Short mmCIF file of C-alpha atoms and ligand atoms in Angstrom, two decimals:
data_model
loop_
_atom_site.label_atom_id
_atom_site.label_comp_id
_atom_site.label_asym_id
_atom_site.label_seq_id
_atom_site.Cartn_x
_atom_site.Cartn_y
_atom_site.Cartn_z
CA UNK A 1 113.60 99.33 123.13
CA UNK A 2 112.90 97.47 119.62
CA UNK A 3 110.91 100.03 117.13
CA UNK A 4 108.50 97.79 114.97
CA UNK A 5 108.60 99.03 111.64
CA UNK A 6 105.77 98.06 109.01
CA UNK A 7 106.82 98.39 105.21
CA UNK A 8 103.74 98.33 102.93
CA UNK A 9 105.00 98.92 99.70
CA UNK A 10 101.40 98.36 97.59
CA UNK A 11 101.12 98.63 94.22
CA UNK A 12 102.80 99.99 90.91
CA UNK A 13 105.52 102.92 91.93
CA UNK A 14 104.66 102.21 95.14
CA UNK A 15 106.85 98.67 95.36
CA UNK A 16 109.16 100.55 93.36
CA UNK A 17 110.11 103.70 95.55
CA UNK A 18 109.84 101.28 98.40
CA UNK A 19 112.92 99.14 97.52
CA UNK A 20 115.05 102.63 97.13
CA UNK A 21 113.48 103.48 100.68
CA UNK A 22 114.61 100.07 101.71
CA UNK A 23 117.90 100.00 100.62
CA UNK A 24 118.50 103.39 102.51
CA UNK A 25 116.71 102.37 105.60
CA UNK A 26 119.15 99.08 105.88
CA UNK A 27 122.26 101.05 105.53
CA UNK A 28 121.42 103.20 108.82
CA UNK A 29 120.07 100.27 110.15
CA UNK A 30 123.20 98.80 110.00
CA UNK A 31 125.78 102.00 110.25
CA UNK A 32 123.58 103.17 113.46
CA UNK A 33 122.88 99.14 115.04
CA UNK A 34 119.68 100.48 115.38
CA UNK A 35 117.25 98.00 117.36
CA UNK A 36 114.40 98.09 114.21
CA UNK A 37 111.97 94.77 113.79
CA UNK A 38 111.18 95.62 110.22
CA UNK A 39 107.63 93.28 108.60
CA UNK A 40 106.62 93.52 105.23
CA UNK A 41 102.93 93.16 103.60
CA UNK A 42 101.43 93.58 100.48
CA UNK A 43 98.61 96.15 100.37
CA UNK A 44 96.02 97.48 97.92
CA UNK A 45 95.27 95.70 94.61
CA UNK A 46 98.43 93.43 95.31
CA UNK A 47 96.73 92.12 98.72
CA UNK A 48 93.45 91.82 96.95
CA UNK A 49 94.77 89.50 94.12
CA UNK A 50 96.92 87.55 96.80
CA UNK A 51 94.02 87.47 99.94
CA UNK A 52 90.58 88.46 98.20
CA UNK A 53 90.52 92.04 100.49
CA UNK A 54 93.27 95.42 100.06
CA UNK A 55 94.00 94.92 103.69
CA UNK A 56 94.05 91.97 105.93
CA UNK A 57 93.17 91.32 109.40
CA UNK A 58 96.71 90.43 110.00
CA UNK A 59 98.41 93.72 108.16
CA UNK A 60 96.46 95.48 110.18
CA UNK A 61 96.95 94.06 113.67
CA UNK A 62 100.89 94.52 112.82
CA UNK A 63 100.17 98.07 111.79
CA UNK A 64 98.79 98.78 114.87
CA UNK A 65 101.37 97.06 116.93
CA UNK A 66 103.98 99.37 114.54
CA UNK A 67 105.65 102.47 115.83
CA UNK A 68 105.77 103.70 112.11
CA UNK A 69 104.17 101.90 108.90
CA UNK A 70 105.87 102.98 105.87
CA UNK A 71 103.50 102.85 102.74
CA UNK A 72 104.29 103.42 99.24
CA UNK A 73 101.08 103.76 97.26
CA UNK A 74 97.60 101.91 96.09
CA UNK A 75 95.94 101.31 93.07
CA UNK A 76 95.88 100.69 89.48
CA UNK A 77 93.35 100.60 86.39
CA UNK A 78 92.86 96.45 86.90
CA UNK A 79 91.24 97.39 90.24
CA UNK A 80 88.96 100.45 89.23
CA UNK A 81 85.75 98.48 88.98
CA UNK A 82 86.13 95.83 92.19
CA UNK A 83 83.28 97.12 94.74
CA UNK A 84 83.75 99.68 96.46
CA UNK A 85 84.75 97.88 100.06
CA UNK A 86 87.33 96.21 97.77
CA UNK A 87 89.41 98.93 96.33
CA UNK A 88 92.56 99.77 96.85
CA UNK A 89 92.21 102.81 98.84
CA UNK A 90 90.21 101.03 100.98
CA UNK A 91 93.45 99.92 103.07
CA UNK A 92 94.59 103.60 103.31
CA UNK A 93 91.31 104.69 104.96
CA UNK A 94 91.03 101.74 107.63
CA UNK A 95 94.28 102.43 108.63
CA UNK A 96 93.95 105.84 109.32
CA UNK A 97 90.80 104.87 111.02
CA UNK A 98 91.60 102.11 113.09
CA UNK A 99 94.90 104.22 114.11
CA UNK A 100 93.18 107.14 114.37
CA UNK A 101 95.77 108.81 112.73
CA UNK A 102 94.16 112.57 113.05
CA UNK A 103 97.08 115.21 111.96
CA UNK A 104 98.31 114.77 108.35
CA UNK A 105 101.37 116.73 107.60
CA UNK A 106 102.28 117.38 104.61
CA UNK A 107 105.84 119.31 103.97
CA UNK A 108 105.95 121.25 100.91
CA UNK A 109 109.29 122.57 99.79
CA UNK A 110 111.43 123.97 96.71
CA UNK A 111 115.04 122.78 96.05
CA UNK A 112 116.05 126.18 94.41
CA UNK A 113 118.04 124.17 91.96
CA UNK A 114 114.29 123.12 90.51
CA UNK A 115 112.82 126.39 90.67
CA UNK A 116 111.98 125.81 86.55
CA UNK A 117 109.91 123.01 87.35
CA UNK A 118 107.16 124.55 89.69
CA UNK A 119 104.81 126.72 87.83
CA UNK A 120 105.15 129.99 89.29
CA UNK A 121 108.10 132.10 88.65
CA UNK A 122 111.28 131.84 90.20
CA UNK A 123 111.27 135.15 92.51
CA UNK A 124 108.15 134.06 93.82
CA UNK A 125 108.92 130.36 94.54
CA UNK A 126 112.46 130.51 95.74
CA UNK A 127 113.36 129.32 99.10
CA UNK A 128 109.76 127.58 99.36
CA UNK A 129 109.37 125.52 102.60
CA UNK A 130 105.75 125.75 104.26
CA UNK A 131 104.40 122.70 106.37
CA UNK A 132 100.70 121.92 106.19
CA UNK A 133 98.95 120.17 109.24
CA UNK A 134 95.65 119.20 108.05
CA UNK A 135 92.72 117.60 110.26
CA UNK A 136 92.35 113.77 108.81
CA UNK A 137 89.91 112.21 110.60
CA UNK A 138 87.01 114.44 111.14
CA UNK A 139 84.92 117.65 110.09
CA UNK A 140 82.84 117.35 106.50
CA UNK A 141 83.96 114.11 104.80
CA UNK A 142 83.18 112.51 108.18
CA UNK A 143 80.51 114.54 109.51
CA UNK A 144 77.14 112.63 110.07
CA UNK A 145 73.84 112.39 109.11
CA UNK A 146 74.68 112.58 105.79
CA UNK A 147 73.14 110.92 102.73
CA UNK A 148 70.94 111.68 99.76
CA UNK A 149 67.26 111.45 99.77
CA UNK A 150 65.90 110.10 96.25
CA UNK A 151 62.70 110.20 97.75
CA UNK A 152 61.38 113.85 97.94
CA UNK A 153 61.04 116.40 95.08
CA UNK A 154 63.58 118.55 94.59
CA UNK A 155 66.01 115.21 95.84
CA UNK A 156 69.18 116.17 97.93
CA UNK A 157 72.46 115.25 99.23
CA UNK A 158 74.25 117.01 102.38
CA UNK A 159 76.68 116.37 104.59
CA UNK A 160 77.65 117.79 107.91
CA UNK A 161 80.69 119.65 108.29
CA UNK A 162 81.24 119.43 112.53
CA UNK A 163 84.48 120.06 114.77
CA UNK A 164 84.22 119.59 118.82
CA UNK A 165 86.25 121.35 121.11
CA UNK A 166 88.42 118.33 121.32
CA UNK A 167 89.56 117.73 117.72
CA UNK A 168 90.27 121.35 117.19
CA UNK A 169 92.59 121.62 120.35
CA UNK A 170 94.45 118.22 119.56
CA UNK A 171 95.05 119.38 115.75
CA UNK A 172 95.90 122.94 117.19
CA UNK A 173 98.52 121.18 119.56
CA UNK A 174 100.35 119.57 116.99
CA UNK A 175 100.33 122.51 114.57
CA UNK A 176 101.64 124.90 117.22
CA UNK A 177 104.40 122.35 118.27
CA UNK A 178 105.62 122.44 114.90
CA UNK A 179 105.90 126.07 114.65
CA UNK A 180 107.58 125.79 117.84
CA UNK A 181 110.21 123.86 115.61
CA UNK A 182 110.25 125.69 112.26
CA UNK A 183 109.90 129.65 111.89
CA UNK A 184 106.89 129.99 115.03
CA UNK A 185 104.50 131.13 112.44
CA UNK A 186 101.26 129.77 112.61
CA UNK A 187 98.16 130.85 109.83
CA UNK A 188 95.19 128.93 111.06
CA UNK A 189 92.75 128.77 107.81
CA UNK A 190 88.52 127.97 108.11
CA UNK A 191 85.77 130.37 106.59
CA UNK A 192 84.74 131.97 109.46
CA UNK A 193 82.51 134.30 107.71
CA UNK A 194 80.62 131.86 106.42
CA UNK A 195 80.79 128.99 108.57
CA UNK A 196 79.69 128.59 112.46
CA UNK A 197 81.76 125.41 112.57
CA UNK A 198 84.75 127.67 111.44
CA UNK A 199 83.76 130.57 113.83
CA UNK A 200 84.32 127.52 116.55
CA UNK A 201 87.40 126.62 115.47
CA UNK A 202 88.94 130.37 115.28
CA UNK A 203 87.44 130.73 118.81
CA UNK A 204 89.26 127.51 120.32
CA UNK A 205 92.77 128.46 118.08
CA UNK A 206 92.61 131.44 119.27
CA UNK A 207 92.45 130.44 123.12
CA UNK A 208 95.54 128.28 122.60
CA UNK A 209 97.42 130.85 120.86
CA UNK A 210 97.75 132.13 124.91
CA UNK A 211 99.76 128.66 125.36
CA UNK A 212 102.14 129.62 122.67
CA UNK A 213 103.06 133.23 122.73
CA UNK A 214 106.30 132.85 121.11
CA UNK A 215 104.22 131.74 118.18
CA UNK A 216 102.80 134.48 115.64
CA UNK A 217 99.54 133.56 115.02
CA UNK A 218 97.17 134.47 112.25
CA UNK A 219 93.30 133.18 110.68
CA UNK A 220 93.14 133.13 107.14
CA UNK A 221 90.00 132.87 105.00
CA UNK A 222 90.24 129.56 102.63
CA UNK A 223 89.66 131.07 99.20
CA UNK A 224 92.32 133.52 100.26
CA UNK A 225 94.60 131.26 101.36
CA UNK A 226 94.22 129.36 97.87
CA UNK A 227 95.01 132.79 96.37
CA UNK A 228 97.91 133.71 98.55
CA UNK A 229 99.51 130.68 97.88
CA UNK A 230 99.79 131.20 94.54
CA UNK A 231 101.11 134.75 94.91
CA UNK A 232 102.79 134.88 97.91
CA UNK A 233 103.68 130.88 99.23
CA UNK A 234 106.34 132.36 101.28
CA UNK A 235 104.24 134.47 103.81
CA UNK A 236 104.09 130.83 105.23
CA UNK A 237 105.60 128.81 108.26
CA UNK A 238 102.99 126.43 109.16
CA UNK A 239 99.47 126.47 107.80
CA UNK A 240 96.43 124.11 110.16
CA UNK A 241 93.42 123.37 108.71
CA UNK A 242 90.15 121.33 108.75
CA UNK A 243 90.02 118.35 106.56
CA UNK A 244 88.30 119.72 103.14
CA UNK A 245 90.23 123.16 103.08
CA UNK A 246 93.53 121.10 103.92
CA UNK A 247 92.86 118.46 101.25
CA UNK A 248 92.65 121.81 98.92
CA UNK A 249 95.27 123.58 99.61
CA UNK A 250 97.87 121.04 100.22
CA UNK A 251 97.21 119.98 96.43
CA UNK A 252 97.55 123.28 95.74
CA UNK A 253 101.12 123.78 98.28
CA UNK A 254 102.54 120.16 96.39
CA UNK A 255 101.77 121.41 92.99
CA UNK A 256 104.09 124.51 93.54
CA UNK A 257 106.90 122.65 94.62
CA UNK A 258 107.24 121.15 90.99
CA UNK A 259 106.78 117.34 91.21
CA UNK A 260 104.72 115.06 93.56
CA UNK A 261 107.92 112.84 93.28
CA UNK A 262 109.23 114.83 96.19
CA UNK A 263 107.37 115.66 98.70
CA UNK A 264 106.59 113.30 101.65
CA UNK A 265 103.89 113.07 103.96
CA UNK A 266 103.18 111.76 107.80
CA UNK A 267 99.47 110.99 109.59
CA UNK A 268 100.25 110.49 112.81
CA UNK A 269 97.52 109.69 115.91
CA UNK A 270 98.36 111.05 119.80
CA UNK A 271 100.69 108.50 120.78
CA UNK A 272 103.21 109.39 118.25
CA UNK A 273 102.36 106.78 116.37
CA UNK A 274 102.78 107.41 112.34
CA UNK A 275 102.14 106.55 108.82
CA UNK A 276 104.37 107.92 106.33
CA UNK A 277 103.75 108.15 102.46
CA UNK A 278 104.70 109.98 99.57
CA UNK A 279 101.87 112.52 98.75
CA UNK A 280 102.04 110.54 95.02
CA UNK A 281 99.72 107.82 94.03
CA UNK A 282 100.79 104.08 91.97
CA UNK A 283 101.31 106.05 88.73
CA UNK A 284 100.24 103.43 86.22
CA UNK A 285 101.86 105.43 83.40
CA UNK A 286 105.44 105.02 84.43
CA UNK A 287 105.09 101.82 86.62
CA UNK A 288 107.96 99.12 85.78
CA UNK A 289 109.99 101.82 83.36
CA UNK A 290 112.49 102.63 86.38
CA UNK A 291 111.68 105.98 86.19
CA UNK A 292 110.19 106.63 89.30
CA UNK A 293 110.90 109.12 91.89
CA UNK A 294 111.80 107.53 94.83
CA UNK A 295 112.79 110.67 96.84
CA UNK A 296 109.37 111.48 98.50
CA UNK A 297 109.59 107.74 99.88
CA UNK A 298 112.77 107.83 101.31
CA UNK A 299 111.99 111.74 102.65
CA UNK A 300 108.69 109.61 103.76
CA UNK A 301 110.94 107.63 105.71
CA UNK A 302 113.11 110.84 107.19
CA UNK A 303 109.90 111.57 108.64
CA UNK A 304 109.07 108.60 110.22
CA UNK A 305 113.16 108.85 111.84
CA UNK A 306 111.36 112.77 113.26
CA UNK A 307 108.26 111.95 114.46
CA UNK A 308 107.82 108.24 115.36
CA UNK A 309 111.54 106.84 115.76
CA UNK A 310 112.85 109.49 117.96
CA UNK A 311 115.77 110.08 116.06
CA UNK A 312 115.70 113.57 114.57
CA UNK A 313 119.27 113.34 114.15
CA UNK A 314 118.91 110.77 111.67
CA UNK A 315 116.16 112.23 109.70
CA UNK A 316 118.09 115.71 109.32
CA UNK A 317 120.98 113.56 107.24
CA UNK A 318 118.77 112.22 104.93
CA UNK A 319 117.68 115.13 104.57
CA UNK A 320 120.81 116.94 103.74
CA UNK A 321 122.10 113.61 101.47
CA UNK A 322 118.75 115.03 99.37
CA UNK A 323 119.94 117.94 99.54
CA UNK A 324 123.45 117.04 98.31
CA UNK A 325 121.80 114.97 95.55
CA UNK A 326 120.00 117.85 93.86
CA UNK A 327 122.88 119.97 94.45
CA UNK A 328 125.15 117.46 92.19
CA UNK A 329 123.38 117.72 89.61
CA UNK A 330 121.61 114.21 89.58
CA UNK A 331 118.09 114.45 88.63
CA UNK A 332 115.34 111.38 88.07
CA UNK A 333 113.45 111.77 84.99
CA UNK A 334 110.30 113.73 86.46
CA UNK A 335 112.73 116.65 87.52
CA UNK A 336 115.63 116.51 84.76
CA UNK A 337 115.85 119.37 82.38
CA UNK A 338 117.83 117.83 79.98
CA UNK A 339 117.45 114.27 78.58
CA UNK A 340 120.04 112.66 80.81
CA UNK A 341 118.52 111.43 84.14
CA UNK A 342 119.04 108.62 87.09
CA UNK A 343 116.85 105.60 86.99
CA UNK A 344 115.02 104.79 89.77
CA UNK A 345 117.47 102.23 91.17
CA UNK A 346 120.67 103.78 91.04
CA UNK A 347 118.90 106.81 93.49
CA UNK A 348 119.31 104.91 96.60
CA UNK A 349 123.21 103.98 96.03
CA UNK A 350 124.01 107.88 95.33
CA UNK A 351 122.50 108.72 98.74
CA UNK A 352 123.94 106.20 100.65
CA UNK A 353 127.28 107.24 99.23
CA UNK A 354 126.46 110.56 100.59
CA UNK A 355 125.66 109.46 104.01
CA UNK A 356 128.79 107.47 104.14
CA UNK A 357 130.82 110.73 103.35
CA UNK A 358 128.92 112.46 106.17
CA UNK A 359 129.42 110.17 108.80
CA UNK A 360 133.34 110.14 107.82
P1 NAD B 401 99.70 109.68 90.60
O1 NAD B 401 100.24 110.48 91.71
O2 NAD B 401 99.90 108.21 90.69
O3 NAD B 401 100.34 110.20 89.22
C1 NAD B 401 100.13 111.53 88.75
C2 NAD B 401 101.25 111.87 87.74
O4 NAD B 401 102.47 112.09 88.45
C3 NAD B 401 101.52 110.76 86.74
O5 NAD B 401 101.85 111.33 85.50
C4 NAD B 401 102.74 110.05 87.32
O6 NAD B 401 103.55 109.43 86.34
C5 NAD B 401 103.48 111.19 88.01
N1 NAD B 401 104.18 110.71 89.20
C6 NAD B 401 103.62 110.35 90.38
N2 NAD B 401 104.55 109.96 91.24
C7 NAD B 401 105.74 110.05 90.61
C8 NAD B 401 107.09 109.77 90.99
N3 NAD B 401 107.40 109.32 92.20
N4 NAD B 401 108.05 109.97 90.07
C9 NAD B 401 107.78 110.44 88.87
N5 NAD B 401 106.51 110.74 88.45
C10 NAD B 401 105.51 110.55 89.31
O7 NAD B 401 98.13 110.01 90.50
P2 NAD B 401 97.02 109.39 89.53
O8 NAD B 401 97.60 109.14 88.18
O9 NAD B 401 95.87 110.30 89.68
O10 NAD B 401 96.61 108.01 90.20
C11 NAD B 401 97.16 106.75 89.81
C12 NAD B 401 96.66 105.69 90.78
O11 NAD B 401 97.16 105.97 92.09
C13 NAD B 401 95.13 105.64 90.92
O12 NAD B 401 94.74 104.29 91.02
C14 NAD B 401 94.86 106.40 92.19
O13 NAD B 401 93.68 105.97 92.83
C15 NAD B 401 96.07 106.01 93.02
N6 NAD B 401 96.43 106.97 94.08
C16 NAD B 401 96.89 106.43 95.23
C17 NAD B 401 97.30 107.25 96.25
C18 NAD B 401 97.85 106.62 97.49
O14 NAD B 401 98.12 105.43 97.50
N7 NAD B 401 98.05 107.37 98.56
C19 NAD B 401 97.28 108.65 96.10
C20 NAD B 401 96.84 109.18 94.88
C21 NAD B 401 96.42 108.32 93.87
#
């Protein structure tokens, strides 16, 4: 059956890791004669200058209709003061709504050849490969009422931080499943001492740790966690966690692993249905200098091949061409420890070279 494939490349960076993802996607395309309907649209600030909104009606009924929408990134300084329906990021956060794209998993992993650029030391950072399922479309930054009242003395703001049984178990699920698949180590981390909402959730993850006995599982407190991460990152397999903690600590997981300009990401809803992103943003700074990263696109992409395209095979060789690519020496800018380094466009060509030797 044909896999639609949505390519929203957006703005800065974003259009240009998407052309190395591109490139790499239409060699397998063509090597496997894989049955892909691939549509392009502009998203973000370059949507808003073309169609007056960062997302239109159409993008997003193709989205929807998409098995996997690849998306670069959003934003720039031109489009910092448009209101706020109008901003860039705008498009990211309908699309995860309308899709209800609920499990964001964010990969964060060390090539040991880069060891120097993460910030902790080497003995502690070596062999680094944790995966972080966070909860996207619910608890605090959702959570209702919520508001501030101007109108009473002291004035406040609140919000309400609130899981049902339902979002915990369907977060749990995929969490558990990919500890099945990785190292069956599963740290589920809330504040449980604090919080009755994260008492809840312990209580529920703790009832379907009985579905999954081959599965170590352990709770974690959130401020430890932040700490342990720093000290220890490799106590880790797989960590779950509500939306605020797991917006923390996956910064926290991505800034270990040396640069952004590596690591991937994937929001996917219960039908399988994904988005996949580098966790980077537009990067004004370097747009247009060719010295983008493109890797975290195209491993973007080897997630999409995992999780929405049903071809694990595929995504484990691009995978191992990244592999292969750090391991001969070629660096982009962002990662290079001397001053010689790959432009962004001549990434794509190495790793396809690579494939073709592995498919030899
Ligand atoms: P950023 O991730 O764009 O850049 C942070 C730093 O990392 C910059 O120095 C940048 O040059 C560098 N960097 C990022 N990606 C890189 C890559 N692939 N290769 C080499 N270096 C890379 O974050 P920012 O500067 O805070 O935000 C810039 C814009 O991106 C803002 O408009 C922000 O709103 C937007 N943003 C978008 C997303 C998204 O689309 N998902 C995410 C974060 C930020």
């Amino acid at each position: 059956m044909t896999k639609n494939i949505l390519i929203l490349p957006g703005d800065g960076i974003g259009q240009e890791v998407s052309t190395s993802m591109k490139e790499v996607l239409h060699y397998l395309i063509e090597e496997q004669s894989l049955d892909f309907k691939i549509t392009e649209r502009n998203v973000g600030g370059s949507s808003y200058d073309e169609f007056g909104t960062p997302l239109t009606e159409e993008a997003l009924k193709i989205a929807k209709d998409s098995d996997a929408i690849l998306f670069g990134a959003v934003g720039g300084p031109q489009w910092d003061n448009l209101e706020w329906d109008n901003r860039p990021e705008q498009a990211l956060l309908a699309l995860r709504k309308s899709l209800s794209l609920f499990a964001n998993l964010r990969p964060a992993f060390l090539f040991n050849e880069l060891a120097s650029a993460s910030p902790l030391k080497n003995n502690i950072i070596e062999n680094l490969d944790i995966l972080i399922v966070r909860e996207l479309t619910g608890g605090i930054y959702f959570g209702e009422p919520r508001g501030i009242v101007e109108n009473e003395s002291p004035k406040y703001g609140f919000n309400t931080m609130i899981y049902n049984e339902d979002e915990i178990r369907r977060i749990a699920k995929v969490a558990f499943e990919a500890a099945m698949n990785r190292n069956r180590k599963l740290c589920s981390v809330e504040k449980a001492n604090v919080l009755e909402v994260s008492k809840f959730w312990r209580s529920i993850i703790t009832e379907m740790g009985s579905e999954y006995p081959e599965v170590e599982l352990s709770h974690q407190l959130a401020d430890n966690t932040a700490m342990q991460l720093v000290l220890n990152p490799n106590q880790y397999d797989v960590i779950v966690s509500g939306n605020l903690f797991g917006d923390i600590l996956s910064d926290i997981a991505a800034t270990l692993s040396g640069s952004i300009g590596m690591l991937p990401s994937a929001s996917l809803n219960s039908s399988s249905q994904g988005m996949y992103e580098p966790c980077h943003g537009s990067a004004p700074d370097i747009a247009g200098k060719g010295v983008a990263n493109p890797i975290a696109m195209i491993a973007s992409l080897a997630m999409a091949f995992e999780y929405s395209l049903d071809r694990i095979d595929i995504a484990k060789r691009i995978e191992s061409a990244i592999k292969i690519f750090i391991s001969n020496g070629l660096r982009t800018k962002d990662i290079a420890t001397s001053e010689e380094f790959v432009q962004t466009q001549d990434v794509a060509p190495a790793l396809i070279n690579i494939l073709k030797d592995g498919h030899e």
